[in-house]
PDB file of C-alpha atoms in Angstrom:
ATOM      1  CA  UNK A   1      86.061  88.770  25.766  1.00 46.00           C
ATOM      2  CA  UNK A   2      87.052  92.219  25.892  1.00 49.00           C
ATOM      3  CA  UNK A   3      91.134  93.272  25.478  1.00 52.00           C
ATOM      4  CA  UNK A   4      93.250  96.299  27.016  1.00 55.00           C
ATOM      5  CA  UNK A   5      95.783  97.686  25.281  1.00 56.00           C
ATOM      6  CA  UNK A   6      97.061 101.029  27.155  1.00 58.00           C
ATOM      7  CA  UNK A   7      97.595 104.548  25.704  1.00 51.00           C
ATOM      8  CA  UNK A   8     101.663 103.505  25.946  1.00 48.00           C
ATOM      9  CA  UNK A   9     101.527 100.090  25.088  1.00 53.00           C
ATOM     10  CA  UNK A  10      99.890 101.785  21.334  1.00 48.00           C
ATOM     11  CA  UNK A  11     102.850 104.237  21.133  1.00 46.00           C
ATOM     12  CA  UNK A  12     105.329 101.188  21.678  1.00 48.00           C
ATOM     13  CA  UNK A  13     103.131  99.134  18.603  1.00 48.00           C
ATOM     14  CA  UNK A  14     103.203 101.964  16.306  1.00 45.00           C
ATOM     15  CA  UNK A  15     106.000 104.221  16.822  1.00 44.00           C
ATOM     16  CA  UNK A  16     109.106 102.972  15.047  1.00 42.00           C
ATOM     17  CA  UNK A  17     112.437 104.589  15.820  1.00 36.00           C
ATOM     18  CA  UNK A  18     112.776 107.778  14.152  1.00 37.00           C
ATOM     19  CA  UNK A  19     116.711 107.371  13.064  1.00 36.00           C
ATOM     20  CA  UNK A  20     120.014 106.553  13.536  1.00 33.00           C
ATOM     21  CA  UNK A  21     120.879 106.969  17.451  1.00 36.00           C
ATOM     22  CA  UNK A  22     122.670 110.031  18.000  1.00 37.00           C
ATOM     23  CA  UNK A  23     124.437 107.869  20.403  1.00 37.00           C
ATOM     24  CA  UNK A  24     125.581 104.996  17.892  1.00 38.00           C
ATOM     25  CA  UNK A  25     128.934 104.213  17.893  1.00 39.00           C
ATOM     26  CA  UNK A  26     131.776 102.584  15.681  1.00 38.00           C
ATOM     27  CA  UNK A  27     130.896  98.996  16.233  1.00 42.00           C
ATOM     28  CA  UNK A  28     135.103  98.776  16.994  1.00 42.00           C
ATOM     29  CA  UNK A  29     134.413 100.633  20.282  1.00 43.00           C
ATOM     30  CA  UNK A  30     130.496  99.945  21.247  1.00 44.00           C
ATOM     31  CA  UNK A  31     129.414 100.031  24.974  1.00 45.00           C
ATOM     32  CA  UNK A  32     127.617  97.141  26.565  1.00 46.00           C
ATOM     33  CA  UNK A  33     123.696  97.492  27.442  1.00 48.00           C
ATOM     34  CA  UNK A  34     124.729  95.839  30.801  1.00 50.00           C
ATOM     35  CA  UNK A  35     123.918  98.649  33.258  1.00 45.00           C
ATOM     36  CA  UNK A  36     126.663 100.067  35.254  1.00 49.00           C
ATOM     37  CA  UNK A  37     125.895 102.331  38.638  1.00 53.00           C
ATOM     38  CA  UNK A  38     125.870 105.637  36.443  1.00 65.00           C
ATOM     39  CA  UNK A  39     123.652 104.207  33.578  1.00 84.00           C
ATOM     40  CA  UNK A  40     121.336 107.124  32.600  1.00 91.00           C
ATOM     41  CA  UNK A  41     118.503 104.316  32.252  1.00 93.00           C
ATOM     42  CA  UNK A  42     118.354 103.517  35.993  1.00 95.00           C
ATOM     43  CA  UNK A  43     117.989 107.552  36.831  1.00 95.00           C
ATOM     44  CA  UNK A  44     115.147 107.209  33.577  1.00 96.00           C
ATOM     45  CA  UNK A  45     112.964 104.829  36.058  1.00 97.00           C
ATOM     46  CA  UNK A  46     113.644 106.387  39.416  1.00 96.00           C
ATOM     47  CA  UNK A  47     112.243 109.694  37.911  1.00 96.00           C
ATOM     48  CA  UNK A  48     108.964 107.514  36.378  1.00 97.00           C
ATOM     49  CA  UNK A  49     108.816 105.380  39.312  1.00 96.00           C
ATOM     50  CA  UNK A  50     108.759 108.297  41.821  1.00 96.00           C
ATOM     51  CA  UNK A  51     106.002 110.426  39.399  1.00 94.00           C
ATOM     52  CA  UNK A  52     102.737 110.477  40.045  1.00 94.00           C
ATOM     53  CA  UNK A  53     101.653 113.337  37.619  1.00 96.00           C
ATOM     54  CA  UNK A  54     100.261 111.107  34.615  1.00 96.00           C
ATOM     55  CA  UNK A  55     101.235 113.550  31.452  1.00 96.00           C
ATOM     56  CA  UNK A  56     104.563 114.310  33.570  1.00 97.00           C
ATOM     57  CA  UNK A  57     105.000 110.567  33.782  1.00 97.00           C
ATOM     58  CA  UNK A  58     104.079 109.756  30.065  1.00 97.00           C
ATOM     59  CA  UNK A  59     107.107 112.325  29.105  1.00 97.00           C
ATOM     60  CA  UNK A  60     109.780 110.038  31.308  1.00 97.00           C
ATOM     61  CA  UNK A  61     107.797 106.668  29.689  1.00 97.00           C
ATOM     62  CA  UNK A  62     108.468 107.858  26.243  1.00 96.00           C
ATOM     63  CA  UNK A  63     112.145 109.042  27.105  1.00 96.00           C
ATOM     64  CA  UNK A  64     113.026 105.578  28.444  1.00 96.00           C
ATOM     65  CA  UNK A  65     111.015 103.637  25.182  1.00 94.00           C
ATOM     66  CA  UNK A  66     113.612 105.494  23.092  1.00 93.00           C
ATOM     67  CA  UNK A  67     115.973 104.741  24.504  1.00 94.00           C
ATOM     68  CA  UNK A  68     115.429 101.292  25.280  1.00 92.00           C
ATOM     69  CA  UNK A  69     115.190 101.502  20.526  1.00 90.00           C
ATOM     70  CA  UNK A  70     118.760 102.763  20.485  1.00 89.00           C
ATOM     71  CA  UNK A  71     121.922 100.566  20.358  1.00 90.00           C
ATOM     72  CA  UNK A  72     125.472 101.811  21.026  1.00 91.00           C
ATOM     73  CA  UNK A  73     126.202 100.139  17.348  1.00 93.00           C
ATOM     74  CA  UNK A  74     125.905 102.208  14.717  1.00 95.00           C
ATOM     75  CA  UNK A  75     125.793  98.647  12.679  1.00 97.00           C
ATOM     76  CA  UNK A  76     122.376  97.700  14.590  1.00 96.00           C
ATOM     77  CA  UNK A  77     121.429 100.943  14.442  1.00 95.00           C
ATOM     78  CA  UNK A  78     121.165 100.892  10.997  1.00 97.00           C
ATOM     79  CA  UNK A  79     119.625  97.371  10.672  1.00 98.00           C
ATOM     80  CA  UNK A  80     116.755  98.840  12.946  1.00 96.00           C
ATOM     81  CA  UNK A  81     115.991 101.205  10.608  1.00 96.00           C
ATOM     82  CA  UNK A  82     116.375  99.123   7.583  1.00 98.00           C
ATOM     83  CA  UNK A  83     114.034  97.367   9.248  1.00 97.00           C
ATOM     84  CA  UNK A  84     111.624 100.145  10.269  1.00 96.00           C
ATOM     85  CA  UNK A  85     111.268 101.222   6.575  1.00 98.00           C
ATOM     86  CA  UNK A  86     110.795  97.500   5.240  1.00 98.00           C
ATOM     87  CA  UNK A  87     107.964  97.312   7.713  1.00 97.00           C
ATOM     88  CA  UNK A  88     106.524 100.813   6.985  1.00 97.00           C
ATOM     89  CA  UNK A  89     106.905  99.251   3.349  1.00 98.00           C
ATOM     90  CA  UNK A  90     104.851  95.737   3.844  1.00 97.00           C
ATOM     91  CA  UNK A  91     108.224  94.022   3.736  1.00 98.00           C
ATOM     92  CA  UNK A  92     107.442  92.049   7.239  1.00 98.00           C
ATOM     93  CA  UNK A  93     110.218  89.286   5.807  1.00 98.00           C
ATOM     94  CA  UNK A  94     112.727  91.582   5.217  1.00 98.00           C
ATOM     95  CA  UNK A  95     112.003  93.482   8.447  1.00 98.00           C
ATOM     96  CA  UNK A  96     112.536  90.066  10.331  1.00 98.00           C
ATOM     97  CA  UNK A  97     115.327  89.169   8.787  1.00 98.00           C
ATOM     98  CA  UNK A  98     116.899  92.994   9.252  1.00 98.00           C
ATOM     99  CA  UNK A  99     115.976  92.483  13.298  1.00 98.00           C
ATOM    100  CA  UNK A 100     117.103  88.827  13.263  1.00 98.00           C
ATOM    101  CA  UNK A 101     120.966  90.509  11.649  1.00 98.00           C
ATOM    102  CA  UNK A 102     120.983  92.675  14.382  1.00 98.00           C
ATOM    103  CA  UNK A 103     120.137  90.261  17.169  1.00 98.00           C
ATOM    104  CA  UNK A 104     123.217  87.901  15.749  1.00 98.00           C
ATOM    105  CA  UNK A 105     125.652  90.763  15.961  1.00 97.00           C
ATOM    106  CA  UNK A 106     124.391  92.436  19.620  1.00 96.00           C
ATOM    107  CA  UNK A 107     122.267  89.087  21.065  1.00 97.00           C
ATOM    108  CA  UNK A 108     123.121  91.597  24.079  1.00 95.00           C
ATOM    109  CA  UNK A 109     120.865  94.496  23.543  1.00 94.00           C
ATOM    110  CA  UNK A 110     116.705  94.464  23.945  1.00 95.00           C
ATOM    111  CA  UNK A 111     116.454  97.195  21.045  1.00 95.00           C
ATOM    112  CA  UNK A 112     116.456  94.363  18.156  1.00 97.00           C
ATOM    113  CA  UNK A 113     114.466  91.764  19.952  1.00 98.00           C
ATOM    114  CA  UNK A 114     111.469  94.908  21.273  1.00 96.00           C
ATOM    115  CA  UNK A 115     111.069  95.888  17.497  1.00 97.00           C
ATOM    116  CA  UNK A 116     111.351  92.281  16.548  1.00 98.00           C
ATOM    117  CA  UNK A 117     108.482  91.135  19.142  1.00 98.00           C
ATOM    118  CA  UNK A 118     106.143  94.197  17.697  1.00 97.00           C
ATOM    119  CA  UNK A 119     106.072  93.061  14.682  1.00 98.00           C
ATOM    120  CA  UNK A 120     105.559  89.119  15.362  1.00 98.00           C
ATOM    121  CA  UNK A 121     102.545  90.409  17.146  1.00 98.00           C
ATOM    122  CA  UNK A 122     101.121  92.865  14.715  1.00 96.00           C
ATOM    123  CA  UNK A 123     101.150  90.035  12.737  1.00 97.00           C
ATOM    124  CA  UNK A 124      99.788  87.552  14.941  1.00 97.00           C
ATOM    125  CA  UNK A 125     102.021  85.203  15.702  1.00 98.00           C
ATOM    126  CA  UNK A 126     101.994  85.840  19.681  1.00 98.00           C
ATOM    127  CA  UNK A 127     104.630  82.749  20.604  1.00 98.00           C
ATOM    128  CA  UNK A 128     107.081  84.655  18.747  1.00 98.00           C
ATOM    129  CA  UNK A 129     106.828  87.480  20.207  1.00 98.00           C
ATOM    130  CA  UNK A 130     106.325  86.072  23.526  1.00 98.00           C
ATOM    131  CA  UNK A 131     109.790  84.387  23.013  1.00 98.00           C
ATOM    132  CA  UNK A 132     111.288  87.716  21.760  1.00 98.00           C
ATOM    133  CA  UNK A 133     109.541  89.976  24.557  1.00 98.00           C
ATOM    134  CA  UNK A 134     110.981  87.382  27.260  1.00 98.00           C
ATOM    135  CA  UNK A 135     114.723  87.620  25.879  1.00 98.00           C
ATOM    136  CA  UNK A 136     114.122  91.443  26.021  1.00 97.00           C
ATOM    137  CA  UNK A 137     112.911  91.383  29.201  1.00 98.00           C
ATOM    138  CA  UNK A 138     115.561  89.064  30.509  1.00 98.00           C
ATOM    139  CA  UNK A 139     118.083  91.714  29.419  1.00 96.00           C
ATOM    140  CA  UNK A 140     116.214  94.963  30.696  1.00 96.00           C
ATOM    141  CA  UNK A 141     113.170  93.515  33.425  1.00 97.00           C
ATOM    142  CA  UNK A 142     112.073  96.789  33.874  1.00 97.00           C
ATOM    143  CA  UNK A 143     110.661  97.155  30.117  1.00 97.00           C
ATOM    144  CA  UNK A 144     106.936  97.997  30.727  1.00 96.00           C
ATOM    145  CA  UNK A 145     106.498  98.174  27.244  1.00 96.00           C
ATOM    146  CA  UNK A 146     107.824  94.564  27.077  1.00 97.00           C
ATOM    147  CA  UNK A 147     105.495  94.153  30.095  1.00 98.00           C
ATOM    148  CA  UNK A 148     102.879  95.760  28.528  1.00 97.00           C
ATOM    149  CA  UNK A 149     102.692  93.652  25.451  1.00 98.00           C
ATOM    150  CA  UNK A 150     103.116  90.282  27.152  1.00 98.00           C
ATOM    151  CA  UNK A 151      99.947  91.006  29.278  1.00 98.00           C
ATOM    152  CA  UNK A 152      98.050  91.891  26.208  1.00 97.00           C
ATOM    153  CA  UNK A 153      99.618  88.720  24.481  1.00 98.00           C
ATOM    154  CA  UNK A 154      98.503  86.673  27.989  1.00 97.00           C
ATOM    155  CA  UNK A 155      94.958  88.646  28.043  1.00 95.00           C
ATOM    156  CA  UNK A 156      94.379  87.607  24.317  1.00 96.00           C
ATOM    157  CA  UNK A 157      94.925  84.091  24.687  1.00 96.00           C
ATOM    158  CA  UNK A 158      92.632  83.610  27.457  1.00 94.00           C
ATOM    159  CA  UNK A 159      95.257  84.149  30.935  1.00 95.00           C
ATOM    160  CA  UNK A 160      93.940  87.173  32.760  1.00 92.00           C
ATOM    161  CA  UNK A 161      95.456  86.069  35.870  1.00 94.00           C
ATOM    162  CA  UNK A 162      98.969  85.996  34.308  1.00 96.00           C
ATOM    163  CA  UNK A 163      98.190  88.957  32.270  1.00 96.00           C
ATOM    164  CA  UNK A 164      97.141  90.996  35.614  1.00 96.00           C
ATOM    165  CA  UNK A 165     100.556  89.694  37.231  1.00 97.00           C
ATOM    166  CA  UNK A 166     102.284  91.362  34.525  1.00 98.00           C
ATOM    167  CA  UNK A 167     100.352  94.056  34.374  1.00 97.00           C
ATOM    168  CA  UNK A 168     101.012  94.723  38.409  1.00 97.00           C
ATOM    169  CA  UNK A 169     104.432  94.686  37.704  1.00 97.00           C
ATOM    170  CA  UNK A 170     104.496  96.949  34.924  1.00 97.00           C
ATOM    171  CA  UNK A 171     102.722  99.523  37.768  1.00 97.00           C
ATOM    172  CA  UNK A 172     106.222  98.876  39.524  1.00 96.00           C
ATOM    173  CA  UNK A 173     108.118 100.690  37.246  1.00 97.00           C
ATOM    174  CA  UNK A 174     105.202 102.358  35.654  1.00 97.00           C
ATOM    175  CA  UNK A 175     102.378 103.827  38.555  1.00 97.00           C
ATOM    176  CA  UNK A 176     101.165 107.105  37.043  1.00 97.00           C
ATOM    177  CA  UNK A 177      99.922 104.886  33.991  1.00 96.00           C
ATOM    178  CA  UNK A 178      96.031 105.535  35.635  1.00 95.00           C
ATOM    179  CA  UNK A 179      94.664 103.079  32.533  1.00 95.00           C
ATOM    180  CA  UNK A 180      96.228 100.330  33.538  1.00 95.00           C
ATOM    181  CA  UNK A 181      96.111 101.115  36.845  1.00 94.00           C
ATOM    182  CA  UNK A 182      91.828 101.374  36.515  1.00 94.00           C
ATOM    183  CA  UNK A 183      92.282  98.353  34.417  1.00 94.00           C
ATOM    184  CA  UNK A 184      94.038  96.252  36.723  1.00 95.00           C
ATOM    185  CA  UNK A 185      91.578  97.528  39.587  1.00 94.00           C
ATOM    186  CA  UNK A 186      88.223  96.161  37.312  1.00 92.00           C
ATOM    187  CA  UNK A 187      90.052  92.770  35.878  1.00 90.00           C
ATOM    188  CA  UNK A 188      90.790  91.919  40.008  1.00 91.00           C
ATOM    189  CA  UNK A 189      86.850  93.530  40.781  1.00 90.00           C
ATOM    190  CA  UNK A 190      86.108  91.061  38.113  1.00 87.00           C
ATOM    191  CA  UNK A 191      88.382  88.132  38.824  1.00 83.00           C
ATOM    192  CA  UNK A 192      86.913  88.137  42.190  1.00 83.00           C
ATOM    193  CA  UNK A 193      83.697  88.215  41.305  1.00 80.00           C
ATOM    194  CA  UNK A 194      83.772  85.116  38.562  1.00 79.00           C
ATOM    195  CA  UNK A 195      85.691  82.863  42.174  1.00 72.00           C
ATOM    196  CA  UNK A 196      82.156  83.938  43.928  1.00 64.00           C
TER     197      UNK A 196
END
């Protein structure tokens, strides 16, 4: 059985956040992730929605992936990066249980629950991060990362169907991505073919 994993999808595996936001705030006055009608994120995806130029499009994918890491709390913040450096370390427990701190104090934010899911996969355990992808998806839908790594997750364990259905709608937010787009094109060539 053969698996995709996009160009993105890898930066979203193996990229870990860099630092503390510059944004982070004093957890006494932190913003909500809930978007409002001048949320920076929504302009993020009309510009990547609306690109067609692939290395253009890339640019906008990675500016919306880190920011999608960040958290308004400087608190979480710093448990994400705790948590980065355990990982970077071989400490996968203590990088858990640095993500699973942050999720307690902002269950409201994807940031905790992205990085959490990425490292449930790495290390195989795919219902873990399939429950961590879907609460980080519940709170920000148009993740394609998130996307991306549940179809991979689906596509591993033997559902291409529901692995192309995410993959299609990681095209809506995401349709200069041409290697999923080819992707999606041979999987339905080839879904078709196997219903022959």
């Amino acid at each position: 059985m053969r698996f995709f994993v996009p160009a993105f999808l890898t930066m979203f595996l193996l990229v870990p956040l860099a630092g503390l936001s510059a944004h982070a705030q004093t957890d006494g006055g932190e913003a909500s992730s809930v978007e409002t009608p001048s949320d920076p994120l929504d302009a993020m995806y009309r510009k990547l929605s609306r690109t067609r130029d692939p290395d253009l499009a890339a640019v906008f994918a990675k500016d919306i992936d880190d920011y999608l890491d960040r958290s308004p709390s400087a608190t979480v913040s710093l448990l994400i990066k705790w948590s980065d450096e355990a990982e970077a370390d071989g400490r996968t427990a203590a990088a858990l249980d640095f993500l699973s701190e942050a999720i307690a104090l902002r269950p409201d934010e994807p940031a905790a629950y992205r990085k959490r899911a990425v490292i449930h996969y790495t290390h195989g355990d795919f219902n873990r991060a399939m429950d961590d992808i879907g609460s980080a998806l519940k709170l920000e839908p148009r993740d394609f990362g998130g996307l991306g790594l549940m179809a991979t997750i689906l596509d591993r364990t033997g559902r291409p169907e529901a692995a192309l259905q995410v993959w299609r709608r990681y095209l809506d937010f995401y349709p200069a991505d041409r290697d999923v787009g080819a992707y999606v094109d041979n999987t339905e060539n080839d879904l078709a073919g196997r219903r022959l």
